[in-house]
């Protein structure tokens, strides 16, 4: 790249005059030179110049590259490609999936206080929305964004047969070692996740098991069915502790009180199609409160 005396970089449509044919079409020019617009060019906004001069900086405030003359309608993707070329001038990889995306921020004064404003679309929108002057150099701070790549699931790791009808709900124990499932066959089944083997098959429901939930300490387990029946289980022994006719219609959700709110982990809430939310004590098997604010 050139030094400070060579001026900035302009975003050209061709590579004529380029010092590096692999530089994505950027060429050096005077820092404040504006290209003459032709009839073939599309102007996103007649009130704004076709190009603006920017200076990119990293989060530490260090300038990256020289002053750069870029189109006013430059968006985040195009500026990210430019930053990549400035930081990796010898990188000839054209695969855009391997390039790190960036976010860009400009310093804007609001009521006498300087604040960082993110570029969400194009420079033109940033200039119009915040009244940024186009005759001066616009300082843009860039920072890399995290890239999360999820490998696709290409095969099934394990299959555990057991239910004779559709499985309607699953829930893992707090320690992740056990799995509970409720199904249309009216059974609740407990599984060992490490060995992929069944531990208990629990019968007690008379209709589809719609929802299941472990207590935060993993010592209690609750399931509810289409008849509005709530059953509390001992997941270690696989035995029912209590059966409660909790609601007049089917129960849609179960939630235990968090452990940091109740170390005994003995309170839970149930919600039903009867528009009621009820709070229960798992030790006494009693209804503590009924909330009836919902209409449906």
Coordinates of C-alpha atoms in Angstrom, one line a residue, residues 60 126 164 211:
X60 CA -7.9 0.6 20.4
X126 CA -26.0 7.1 8.8
X164 CA -45.9 -47.7 21.9
X211 CA -45.8 -32.3 30.0

